Coordinates of C-alpha atoms in Angstrom, one line a residue:
M19 CA 259.9 166.5 83.9
I20 CA 258.1 166.4 87.2
D21 CA 260.2 167.5 90.3
L22 CA 259.2 164.9 93.0
S23 CA 261.3 166.5 95.6
I24 CA 258.6 168.9 96.5
Y25 CA 256.5 166.0 97.7
I26 CA 259.1 164.4 99.9
N27 CA 258.5 164.7 103.6
T28 CA 261.6 163.4 105.4
V29 CA 259.9 162.7 108.7
I30 CA 257.4 160.4 106.9
V31 CA 260.3 158.8 105.0
V32 CA 262.1 158.0 108.3
I33 CA 258.9 156.8 110.0
C34 CA 257.9 154.6 107.1
G35 CA 261.5 153.3 106.8
C36 CA 261.4 152.2 110.5
I37 CA 258.0 150.6 109.9
G38 CA 259.2 148.8 106.8
L39 CA 262.2 147.3 108.7
G40 CA 259.9 146.3 111.5
I41 CA 257.6 144.5 109.1
K42 CA 260.6 142.8 107.4
H43 CA 262.3 141.6 110.6
I44 CA 259.5 140.9 113.1
S45 CA 258.9 137.2 113.0
W46 CA 255.2 137.2 113.4
L47 CA 254.8 139.5 110.3
E48 CA 256.8 137.1 108.0
S49 CA 253.5 136.1 106.4
L50 CA 253.4 139.7 105.0
A51 CA 255.4 139.1 101.8
N52 CA 258.0 141.5 100.7
E53 CA 256.0 142.4 97.7
Y54 CA 253.3 144.0 99.9
I55 CA 255.6 146.2 102.0
P56 CA 255.7 149.0 99.5
V57 CA 251.9 149.1 99.3
V58 CA 251.7 149.1 103.1
L59 CA 254.2 151.9 103.3
L60 CA 252.3 153.9 100.6
V61 CA 249.2 153.7 102.8
I62 CA 251.0 154.5 106.1
G63 CA 252.7 157.4 104.4
T64 CA 249.4 158.7 103.1
L65 CA 247.8 158.3 106.5
L66 CA 250.8 160.1 108.2
A67 CA 250.5 163.0 105.8
V68 CA 246.7 163.4 106.3
G69 CA 247.3 163.2 110.1
D70 CA 250.0 165.9 109.8
A71 CA 247.7 168.1 107.7
V72 CA 244.8 167.6 110.3
M73 CA 247.1 168.4 113.2
N74 CA 248.2 171.6 111.5
K75 CA 244.7 172.5 110.6
Q76 CA 245.4 172.4 107.0
T77 CA 243.1 171.4 104.1
I78 CA 243.7 167.8 102.9
T79 CA 244.6 168.3 99.2
L80 CA 245.9 166.1 96.5
N81 CA 249.3 167.6 97.3
V82 CA 249.1 166.3 100.8
L83 CA 248.0 162.9 99.5
A84 CA 250.8 162.8 96.9
S85 CA 253.3 163.9 99.6
G86 CA 252.4 160.9 101.8
M87 CA 252.5 158.4 98.9
V88 CA 255.8 159.5 97.5
S89 CA 257.4 159.7 101.0
G90 CA 256.2 156.2 101.8
L91 CA 257.6 154.8 98.5
I92 CA 260.8 156.8 98.9
S93 CA 261.5 154.9 102.1
T94 CA 261.2 151.6 100.2
G95 CA 263.6 152.8 97.5
A96 CA 266.1 154.2 100.0
H97 CA 266.1 150.8 101.8
Q98 CA 266.7 148.9 98.6
L99 CA 269.5 151.3 97.6
I100 CA 271.3 150.9 100.9
Q101 CA 270.8 147.1 101.0
Q102 CA 272.0 146.6 97.4
S103 CA 275.0 148.9 97.9
A104 CA 276.0 146.9 101.1
D105 CA 275.6 143.7 99.3
K106 CA 277.8 144.8 96.4
L107 CA 280.4 146.2 98.8
A108 CA 280.5 142.9 100.6
Q109 CA 280.7 140.9 97.4
N110 CA 283.7 143.1 96.2
K111 CA 285.5 142.5 99.6
L112 CA 285.0 138.8 99.3
S113 CA 286.3 138.8 95.7
D114 CA 289.4 140.8 96.8
K115 CA 290.5 138.2 99.1

């Protein structure tokens, strides 16, 4: 089994999460369908990882690219996990009343 945790860059996850929320909630970006947000965040995560490697004078390797891709997609998964948990919690509170 592959351990993806070595590819997670928390700074990129947070930045991509904020960008994803911005895309979702800024009115003039509504034309960008929800199905494209993960792809956009994958690309942005990759660009951020490459930029980080360049600024730190590191070689751009497949590990750098994978780190950006995984981190960008993790931000989408984290958002979905939080949103679905909140929705389920709200639904349970409504059914308890």
